[in-house]
PDB file of C-alpha atoms in Angstrom:
ATOM      1  CA  ASN A   2     175.278 116.782  14.794  1.00  0.00           C
ATOM      2  CA  LYS A   3     178.805 117.433  14.578  1.00  0.00           C
ATOM      3  CA  PHE A   4     181.530 117.883  16.966  1.00  0.00           C
ATOM      4  CA  THR A   5     184.617 119.773  16.433  1.00  0.00           C
ATOM      5  CA  VAL A   6     187.668 120.806  18.366  1.00  0.00           C
ATOM      6  CA  SER A   7     189.310 124.520  17.354  1.00  0.00           C
ATOM      7  CA  GLN A   8     192.939 124.841  17.087  1.00  0.00           C
ATOM      8  CA  ALA A   9     193.400 126.411  20.688  1.00  0.00           C
ATOM      9  CA  GLY A  10     191.691 123.067  21.906  1.00  0.00           C
ATOM     10  CA  GLN A  11     188.263 124.119  22.091  1.00  0.00           C
ATOM     11  CA  GLY A  12     185.308 121.697  21.385  1.00  0.00           C
ATOM     12  CA  TYR A  13     181.661 122.798  20.579  1.00  0.00           C
ATOM     13  CA  PHE A  14     178.853 121.062  18.976  1.00  0.00           C
ATOM     14  CA  ALA A  15     177.446 122.334  15.786  1.00  0.00           C
ATOM     15  CA  GLY A  16     173.662 121.289  15.968  1.00  0.00           C
ATOM     16  CA  ASN A  17     171.376 120.319  19.125  1.00  0.00           C
ATOM     17  CA  LEU A  18     172.896 118.411  21.878  1.00  0.00           C
ATOM     18  CA  GLY A  19     170.608 115.618  23.745  1.00  0.00           C
ATOM     19  CA  ILE A  20     170.995 114.070  26.700  1.00  0.00           C
ATOM     20  CA  GLY A  21     168.147 110.827  27.448  1.00  0.00           C
ATOM     21  CA  THR A  22     166.446 112.097  24.114  1.00  0.00           C
ATOM     22  CA  THR A  23     167.751 110.882  20.127  1.00  0.00           C
ATOM     23  CA  ASN A  24     165.602 113.889  19.084  1.00  0.00           C
ATOM     24  CA  PRO A  25     166.856 117.197  21.205  1.00  0.00           C
ATOM     25  CA  LEU A  26     164.853 120.158  20.423  1.00  0.00           C
ATOM     26  CA  ALA A  27     167.272 123.204  21.677  1.00  0.00           C
ATOM     27  CA  LEU A  28     170.530 123.440  21.640  1.00  0.00           C
ATOM     28  CA  LEU A  29     170.703 121.687  25.174  1.00  0.00           C
ATOM     29  CA  HIS A  30     167.771 119.265  25.653  1.00  0.00           C
ATOM     30  CA  VAL A  31     168.337 117.066  28.593  1.00  0.00           C
ATOM     31  CA  ALA A  32     165.242 114.257  28.755  1.00  0.00           C
ATOM     32  CA  GLY A  33     164.238 111.915  32.086  1.00  0.00           C
ATOM     33  CA  GLN A  34     161.865 111.065  34.374  1.00  0.00           C
ATOM     34  CA  CYS A  35     162.546 112.237  37.355  1.00  0.00           C
ATOM     35  CA  VAL A  36     161.347 113.033  40.908  1.00  0.00           C
ATOM     36  CA  THR A  37     162.249 115.191  43.811  1.00  0.00           C
ATOM     37  CA  GLY A  38     165.371 114.306  45.929  1.00  0.00           C
ATOM     38  CA  ASP A  39     163.252 113.842  49.071  1.00  0.00           C
ATOM     39  CA  THR A  40     161.207 110.916  47.552  1.00  0.00           C
ATOM     40  CA  LYS A  41     161.584 108.117  49.595  1.00  0.00           C
ATOM     41  CA  LEU A  42     162.991 104.254  48.345  1.00  0.00           C
ATOM     42  CA  LYS A  43     163.141 100.981  49.924  1.00  0.00           C
ATOM     43  CA  ARG A  44     166.352  99.929  50.118  1.00  0.00           C
ATOM     44  CA  ARG A  45     167.985  96.635  50.984  1.00  0.00           C
ATOM     45  CA  ARG A  46     170.278  96.314  54.071  1.00  0.00           C
ATOM     46  CA  LYS A  47     171.934  93.264  55.209  1.00  0.00           C
ATOM     47  CA  LYS A  48     172.868  92.568  58.896  1.00  0.00           C
ATOM     48  CA  LYS A  49     174.918  89.567  60.627  1.00  0.00           C
ATOM     49  CA  ARG A  50     172.961  88.319  63.586  1.00  0.00           C
ATOM     50  CA  LYS A  51     174.845  87.965  66.983  1.00  0.00           C
ATOM     51  CA  LYS A  52     172.177  86.406  68.762  1.00  0.00           C
ATOM     52  CA  LYS A  53     169.255  84.503  67.381  1.00  0.00           C
ATOM     53  CA  LYS A  54     167.083  86.781  68.535  1.00  0.00           C
ATOM     54  CA  LEU A  55     165.313  89.811  67.397  1.00  0.00           C
ATOM     55  CA  GLY A  56     166.033  92.969  69.741  1.00  0.00           C
ATOM     56  CA  LYS A  57     163.282  95.530  70.182  1.00  0.00           C
ATOM     57  CA  ASN A  58     164.652  97.671  67.536  1.00  0.00           C
ATOM     58  CA  ASP A  59     165.545  94.861  64.969  1.00  0.00           C
ATOM     59  CA  PRO A  60     163.629  94.708  61.585  1.00  0.00           C
ATOM     60  CA  PRO A  61     162.140  91.380  60.632  1.00  0.00           C
ATOM     61  CA  CYS A  62     164.140  89.713  58.060  1.00  0.00           C
ATOM     62  CA  ILE A  63     162.586  89.603  54.348  1.00  0.00           C
ATOM     63  CA  LYS A  64     164.225  85.896  54.484  1.00  0.00           C
ATOM     64  CA  CYS A  65     163.220  84.546  57.774  1.00  0.00           C
ATOM     65  CA  GLY A  66     160.728  86.840  59.251  1.00  0.00           C
ATOM     66  CA  TYR A  67     160.910  87.309  62.961  1.00  0.00           C
ATOM     67  CA  SER A  68     162.536  83.697  63.562  1.00  0.00           C
ATOM     68  CA  ALA A  69     165.942  85.054  62.917  1.00  0.00           C
ATOM     69  CA  SER A  70     167.132  82.105  61.872  1.00  0.00           C
ATOM     70  CA  CYS A  71     169.834  83.285  59.293  1.00  0.00           C
ATOM     71  CA  ASP A  72     173.530  84.512  59.950  1.00  0.00           C
ATOM     72  CA  GLU A  73     172.689  87.358  57.693  1.00  0.00           C
ATOM     73  CA  CYS A  74     169.474  88.486  57.809  1.00  0.00           C
ATOM     74  CA  GLU A  75     168.048  91.530  55.095  1.00  0.00           C
ATOM     75  CA  TYR A  76     165.667  93.550  55.291  1.00  0.00           C
ATOM     76  CA  TYR A  77     164.550  97.198  53.875  1.00  0.00           C
ATOM     77  CA  GLU A  78     165.219 101.107  55.496  1.00  0.00           C
ATOM     78  CA  ASP A  79     164.093 103.841  53.779  1.00  0.00           C
ATOM     79  CA  ILE A  80     166.517 106.042  51.394  1.00  0.00           C
ATOM     80  CA  ARG A  81     165.851 109.653  49.946  1.00  0.00           C
ATOM     81  CA  ILE A  82     166.689 109.137  46.180  1.00  0.00           C
ATOM     82  CA  ASP A  83     169.621 111.581  46.192  1.00  0.00           C
ATOM     83  CA  GLN A  84     171.172 109.777  48.510  1.00  0.00           C
ATOM     84  CA  ILE A  85     171.317 106.335  46.562  1.00  0.00           C
ATOM     85  CA  GLN A  86     174.512 104.539  45.233  1.00  0.00           C
ATOM     86  CA  PRO A  87     174.886 102.437  42.434  1.00  0.00           C
ATOM     87  CA  GLY A  88     175.342  99.107  43.435  1.00  0.00           C
ATOM     88  CA  ASP A  89     172.304  99.717  45.916  1.00  0.00           C
ATOM     89  CA  HIS A  90     169.340  97.282  45.854  1.00  0.00           C
ATOM     90  CA  ILE A  91     166.162  99.198  45.834  1.00  0.00           C
ATOM     91  CA  LEU A  92     162.811  97.967  45.797  1.00  0.00           C
ATOM     92  CA  SER A  93     161.199  97.587  42.204  1.00  0.00           C
ATOM     93  CA  LEU A  94     158.075  95.839  41.085  1.00  0.00           C
ATOM     94  CA  ASN A  95     158.821  92.491  38.409  1.00  0.00           C
ATOM     95  CA  GLU A  96     156.265  93.078  35.918  1.00  0.00           C
ATOM     96  CA  GLN A  97     156.410  89.524  34.970  1.00  0.00           C
ATOM     97  CA  THR A  98     155.245  87.572  38.388  1.00  0.00           C
ATOM     98  CA  GLY A  99     153.685  90.936  39.796  1.00  0.00           C
ATOM     99  CA  LYS A 100     155.903  90.758  42.620  1.00  0.00           C
ATOM    100  CA  LEU A 101     158.054  93.437  44.822  1.00  0.00           C
ATOM    101  CA  GLU A 102     161.181  92.522  44.755  1.00  0.00           C
ATOM    102  CA  PRO A 103     164.733  93.905  45.235  1.00  0.00           C
ATOM    103  CA  GLN A 104     167.056  94.990  41.747  1.00  0.00           C
ATOM    104  CA  PRO A 105     170.354  96.672  41.546  1.00  0.00           C
ATOM    105  CA  ILE A 106     170.967 100.745  41.237  1.00  0.00           C
ATOM    106  CA  LYS A 107     172.861 101.317  37.699  1.00  0.00           C
ATOM    107  CA  GLY A 108     173.355 104.824  38.389  1.00  0.00           C
ATOM    108  CA  LEU A 109     171.764 108.088  39.982  1.00  0.00           C
ATOM    109  CA  LEU A 110     171.665 111.198  37.458  1.00  0.00           C
ATOM    110  CA  ASP A 111     170.867 114.964  38.582  1.00  0.00           C
ATOM    111  CA  ILE A 112     168.563 116.286  35.828  1.00  0.00           C
ATOM    112  CA  GLY A 113     168.760 119.654  36.770  1.00  0.00           C
ATOM    113  CA  ILE A 114     165.704 121.919  37.742  1.00  0.00           C
ATOM    114  CA  LYS A 115     162.632 121.195  36.422  1.00  0.00           C
ATOM    115  CA  PRO A 116     159.035 121.758  36.368  1.00  0.00           C
ATOM    116  CA  VAL A 117     157.070 119.469  38.986  1.00  0.00           C
ATOM    117  CA  TYR A 118     153.781 118.343  40.097  1.00  0.00           C
ATOM    118  CA  LYS A 119     152.963 116.426  42.725  1.00  0.00           C
ATOM    119  CA  LEU A 120     150.550 113.770  42.842  1.00  0.00           C
ATOM    120  CA  THR A 121     148.408 112.145  45.647  1.00  0.00           C
ATOM    121  CA  THR A 122     146.479 109.323  46.295  1.00  0.00           C
ATOM    122  CA  GLU A 123     143.307 108.661  47.836  1.00  0.00           C
ATOM    123  CA  ASP A 124     145.608 106.512  50.686  1.00  0.00           C
ATOM    124  CA  GLY A 125     147.461 109.544  51.086  1.00  0.00           C
ATOM    125  CA  LYS A 126     150.358 108.615  49.215  1.00  0.00           C
ATOM    126  CA  THR A 127     152.365 110.897  47.621  1.00  0.00           C
ATOM    127  CA  ILE A 128     155.070 112.326  44.748  1.00  0.00           C
ATOM    128  CA  THR A 129     156.652 115.334  43.327  1.00  0.00           C
ATOM    129  CA  THR A 130     157.468 114.602  39.720  1.00  0.00           C
ATOM    130  CA  THR A 131     158.338 115.620  36.095  1.00  0.00           C
ATOM    131  CA  GLY A 132     155.347 115.963  33.523  1.00  0.00           C
ATOM    132  CA  ASN A 133     156.724 113.206  31.919  1.00  0.00           C
ATOM    133  CA  HIS A 134     157.541 110.721  34.855  1.00  0.00           C
ATOM    134  CA  PRO A 135     155.165 107.520  33.583  1.00  0.00           C
ATOM    135  CA  TYR A 136     153.399 105.663  36.479  1.00  0.00           C
ATOM    136  CA  LEU A 137     152.053 102.023  36.181  1.00  0.00           C
ATOM    137  CA  VAL A 138     148.171 102.999  35.417  1.00  0.00           C
ATOM    138  CA  LYS A 139     145.077 101.918  34.652  1.00  0.00           C
ATOM    139  CA  THR A 140     144.300 102.729  31.509  1.00  0.00           C
ATOM    140  CA  THR A 141     143.602 101.681  27.481  1.00  0.00           C
ATOM    141  CA  LYS A 142     146.146 100.184  25.249  1.00  0.00           C
ATOM    142  CA  LYS A 143     145.037 102.836  22.745  1.00  0.00           C
ATOM    143  CA  SER A 144     145.917 105.607  25.117  1.00  0.00           C
ATOM    144  CA  ALA A 145     148.592 104.091  26.641  1.00  0.00           C
ATOM    145  CA  GLU A 146     150.292 104.116  23.192  1.00  0.00           C
ATOM    146  CA  ALA A 147     149.298 107.596  22.368  1.00  0.00           C
ATOM    147  CA  ASP A 148     150.824 109.406  25.135  1.00  0.00           C
ATOM    148  CA  TRP A 149     154.442 107.699  24.797  1.00  0.00           C
ATOM    149  CA  GLY A 150     154.692 108.050  21.238  1.00  0.00           C
ATOM    150  CA  SER A 151     153.708 112.418  21.814  1.00  0.00           C
ATOM    151  CA  ALA A 152     157.228 112.894  23.532  1.00  0.00           C
ATOM    152  CA  ASN A 153     160.984 112.363  22.112  1.00  0.00           C
ATOM    153  CA  ASP A 154     161.807 109.367  24.865  1.00  0.00           C
ATOM    154  CA  SER A 155     164.358 107.011  24.341  1.00  0.00           C
ATOM    155  CA  ILE A 156     162.187 104.009  25.381  1.00  0.00           C
ATOM    156  CA  GLU A 157     159.025 102.171  23.850  1.00  0.00           C
ATOM    157  CA  PRO A 158     155.771 101.612  25.656  1.00  0.00           C
ATOM    158  CA  ARG A 159     156.080  98.489  27.220  1.00  0.00           C
ATOM    159  CA  LEU A 160     152.535  96.968  28.289  1.00  0.00           C
ATOM    160  CA  ALA A 161     152.476  94.880  31.515  1.00  0.00           C
ATOM    161  CA  PRO A 162     152.721  91.062  30.700  1.00  0.00           C
ATOM    162  CA  LYS A 163     150.041  88.082  31.995  1.00  0.00           C
ATOM    163  CA  SER A 164     150.687  88.295  35.402  1.00  0.00           C
ATOM    164  CA  SER A 165     148.763  89.424  38.878  1.00  0.00           C
ATOM    165  CA  ILE A 166     148.685  93.114  37.479  1.00  0.00           C
ATOM    166  CA  PRO A 167     145.979  94.117  35.142  1.00  0.00           C
ATOM    167  CA  GLN A 168     145.780  93.966  31.751  1.00  0.00           C
ATOM    168  CA  ASP A 169     144.374  97.369  31.474  1.00  0.00           C
ATOM    169  CA  ALA A 170     147.538  98.366  33.626  1.00  0.00           C
ATOM    170  CA  GLN A 171     150.159 100.777  31.433  1.00  0.00           C
ATOM    171  CA  TRP A 172     152.620 102.978  31.507  1.00  0.00           C
ATOM    172  CA  THR A 173     151.179 106.618  31.467  1.00  0.00           C
ATOM    173  CA  LYS A 174     153.093 110.018  31.893  1.00  0.00           C
ATOM    174  CA  VAL A 175     151.615 112.776  34.485  1.00  0.00           C
ATOM    175  CA  ILE A 176     151.101 115.130  32.192  1.00  0.00           C
ATOM    176  CA  TYR A 177     148.310 112.771  30.632  1.00  0.00           C
ATOM    177  CA  LEU A 178     146.640 111.551  34.076  1.00  0.00           C
ATOM    178  CA  LYS A 179     143.630 112.846  35.844  1.00  0.00           C
ATOM    179  CA  GLU A 180     141.815 112.452  39.292  1.00  0.00           C
ATOM    180  CA  GLY A 181     140.282 109.557  39.326  1.00  0.00           C
ATOM    181  CA  ASP A 182     142.475 107.475  37.544  1.00  0.00           C
ATOM    182  CA  GLN A 183     143.934 104.547  39.270  1.00  0.00           C
ATOM    183  CA  ILE A 184     147.382 104.463  39.937  1.00  0.00           C
ATOM    184  CA  ALA A 185     149.824 101.664  41.319  1.00  0.00           C
ATOM    185  CA  VAL A 186     150.827 101.340  44.573  1.00  0.00           C
ATOM    186  CA  VAL A 187     152.475  99.267  47.078  1.00  0.00           C
ATOM    187  CA  SER A 188     149.582  97.521  49.411  1.00  0.00           C
ATOM    188  CA  GLU A 189     149.778  98.093  53.098  1.00  0.00           C
ATOM    189  CA  GLU A 190     148.048  94.681  54.002  1.00  0.00           C
ATOM    190  CA  LYS A 191     148.920  94.027  57.696  1.00  0.00           C
ATOM    191  CA  GLY A 192     150.879  90.584  57.567  1.00  0.00           C
ATOM    192  CA  ALA A 193     151.565  90.427  53.716  1.00  0.00           C
ATOM    193  CA  THR A 194     154.886  88.763  52.250  1.00  0.00           C
ATOM    194  CA  LEU A 195     157.677  89.061  50.249  1.00  0.00           C
ATOM    195  CA  LYS A 196     160.016  86.520  48.777  1.00  0.00           C
ATOM    196  CA  GLY A 197     163.719  87.774  49.079  1.00  0.00           C
ATOM    197  CA  ASP A 198     166.759  87.299  47.595  1.00  0.00           C
ATOM    198  CA  SER A 199     168.057  83.245  47.726  1.00  0.00           C
ATOM    199  CA  PRO A 200     166.105  82.476  51.151  1.00  0.00           C
ATOM    200  CA  ASP A 201     167.658  79.589  53.226  1.00  0.00           C
ATOM    201  CA  ASN A 202     164.137  78.049  53.091  1.00  0.00           C
ATOM    202  CA  GLY A 203     162.967  79.138  50.324  1.00  0.00           C
ATOM    203  CA  GLU A 204     159.928  80.366  52.589  1.00  0.00           C
ATOM    204  CA  SER A 205     158.833  84.145  52.406  1.00  0.00           C
ATOM    205  CA  GLY A 206     159.145  86.485  55.009  1.00  0.00           C
ATOM    206  CA  PRO A 207     157.748  90.178  55.943  1.00  0.00           C
ATOM    207  CA  LEU A 208     158.823  93.420  53.926  1.00  0.00           C
ATOM    208  CA  GLY A 209     159.689  96.486  55.675  1.00  0.00           C
ATOM    209  CA  TYR A 210     158.778  96.984  59.341  1.00  0.00           C
ATOM    210  CA  GLN A 211     156.870  99.724  61.435  1.00  0.00           C
ATOM    211  CA  ALA A 212     157.386  99.225  65.349  1.00  0.00           C
ATOM    212  CA  GLU A 213     154.143 100.707  66.199  1.00  0.00           C
ATOM    213  CA  GLY A 214     151.248  98.592  64.790  1.00  0.00           C
ATOM    214  CA  GLY A 215     152.565  99.306  61.370  1.00  0.00           C
ATOM    215  CA  SER A 216     151.762  96.817  58.470  1.00  0.00           C
ATOM    216  CA  PHE A 217     154.076  95.298  55.698  1.00  0.00           C
ATOM    217  CA  PRO A 218     153.844  96.122  52.482  1.00  0.00           C
ATOM    218  CA  SER A 219     153.974  93.756  49.704  1.00  0.00           C
ATOM    219  CA  ASP A 220     152.844  93.117  45.976  1.00  0.00           C
ATOM    220  CA  ILE A 221     150.850  96.032  44.400  1.00  0.00           C
ATOM    221  CA  THR A 222     147.186  97.493  44.527  1.00  0.00           C
ATOM    222  CA  PHE A 223     145.501 100.381  42.623  1.00  0.00           C
ATOM    223  CA  GLN A 224     144.428 103.331  44.541  1.00  0.00           C
ATOM    224  CA  LYS A 225     142.604 106.169  43.020  1.00  0.00           C
ATOM    225  CA  ILE A 226     144.552 110.148  42.343  1.00  0.00           C
ATOM    226  CA  VAL A 227     142.566 112.797  44.029  1.00  0.00           C
ATOM    227  CA  SER A 228     144.684 115.716  42.965  1.00  0.00           C
ATOM    228  CA  ILE A 229     147.927 116.452  40.888  1.00  0.00           C
ATOM    229  CA  GLU A 230     148.758 120.063  41.190  1.00  0.00           C
ATOM    230  CA  TYR A 231     151.801 122.037  39.581  1.00  0.00           C
ATOM    231  CA  VAL A 232     154.180 122.797  42.508  1.00  0.00           C
ATOM    232  CA  ALA A 233     157.348 124.972  41.512  1.00  0.00           C
ATOM    233  CA  GLN A 234     160.542 124.436  39.354  1.00  0.00           C
ATOM    234  CA  GLU A 235     162.967 121.698  42.078  1.00  0.00           C
ATOM    235  CA  GLN A 236     166.128 119.892  41.701  1.00  0.00           C
ATOM    236  CA  VAL A 237     165.183 116.636  40.555  1.00  0.00           C
ATOM    237  CA  TYR A 238     166.861 113.069  39.977  1.00  0.00           C
ATOM    238  CA  ASP A 239     166.605 109.929  38.289  1.00  0.00           C
ATOM    239  CA  ILE A 240     167.846 106.522  38.488  1.00  0.00           C
ATOM    240  CA  GLU A 241     168.557 103.231  36.241  1.00  0.00           C
ATOM    241  CA  VAL A 242     167.420 100.459  37.544  1.00  0.00           C
ATOM    242  CA  GLU A 243     168.383  96.899  35.882  1.00  0.00           C
ATOM    243  CA  ASN A 244     166.575  94.529  34.979  1.00  0.00           C
ATOM    244  CA  THR A 245     163.311  95.773  36.023  1.00  0.00           C
ATOM    245  CA  HIS A 246     163.550  99.557  34.964  1.00  0.00           C
ATOM    246  CA  ASN A 247     160.678 100.684  37.975  1.00  0.00           C
ATOM    247  CA  PHE A 248     160.954 101.652  41.830  1.00  0.00           C
ATOM    248  CA  VAL A 249     159.063 102.403  44.549  1.00  0.00           C
ATOM    249  CA  GLY A 250     159.255 105.723  45.750  1.00  0.00           C
ATOM    250  CA  ASN A 251     157.152 106.903  48.498  1.00  0.00           C
ATOM    251  CA  GLY A 252     155.357 103.499  47.996  1.00  0.00           C
ATOM    252  CA  ILE A 253     154.017 104.555  44.366  1.00  0.00           C
ATOM    253  CA  ILE A 254     155.314 102.148  41.460  1.00  0.00           C
ATOM    254  CA  ALA A 255     157.045 104.576  39.181  1.00  0.00           C
ATOM    255  CA  HIS A 256     159.184 103.933  35.959  1.00  0.00           C
ATOM    256  CA  ASN A 257     162.678 104.779  35.502  1.00  0.00           C
ATOM    257  CA  THR A 258     165.086 105.578  32.525  1.00  0.00           C
TER     258      THR A 258
END
């Protein structure tokens, strides 16, 4: 491709232009693994404790739990992906440890209007996503490599390393998924814990908060996909997560650009 500027100061490309792909198939080819703007992420927040006691509506700290022993406690809140800001820290899966942890957002990208599918798990989680978005699914190495190699993406297949993540779990695109496949989701076991950043006492605290008998999600489990259905064309977004390159969207583990 060649970029040319005319004498009138107008610029144009001779050939196809790709965004997120090194092999554009049209004059403008925008590639990305995207979800709709209403997808909820878990964003880390910090709060200075004026009193060493939790109020009725105070979330527990991810470092000290309910003890409120930190001068500045940390907790997670739900936020739409289209409201995320660079520098925010969102919940992500560390494939080396199999644990969930906060990671910084490098940027948010508005991909435009794309065909989307609604994916539903047996425990009721849903996410509306483009067909080329990869999710962590129990599959075979051979089929996973075929899935990644069949589309013109700029990232390579990454197999989950040895950890608490099953060795047959691979990043696989929605268009290759089927009902009955098992997809990685955040575990909802009550009382589960997650280690936060630089805890004062090195202990783990509970993640998330639901006031009315809710549960504390931590780490991941695998749930069967009960349906994958085409929805329509909708506005979609992508984010870039540093270090781990994935995020928790609506409780489901999703890859990013």
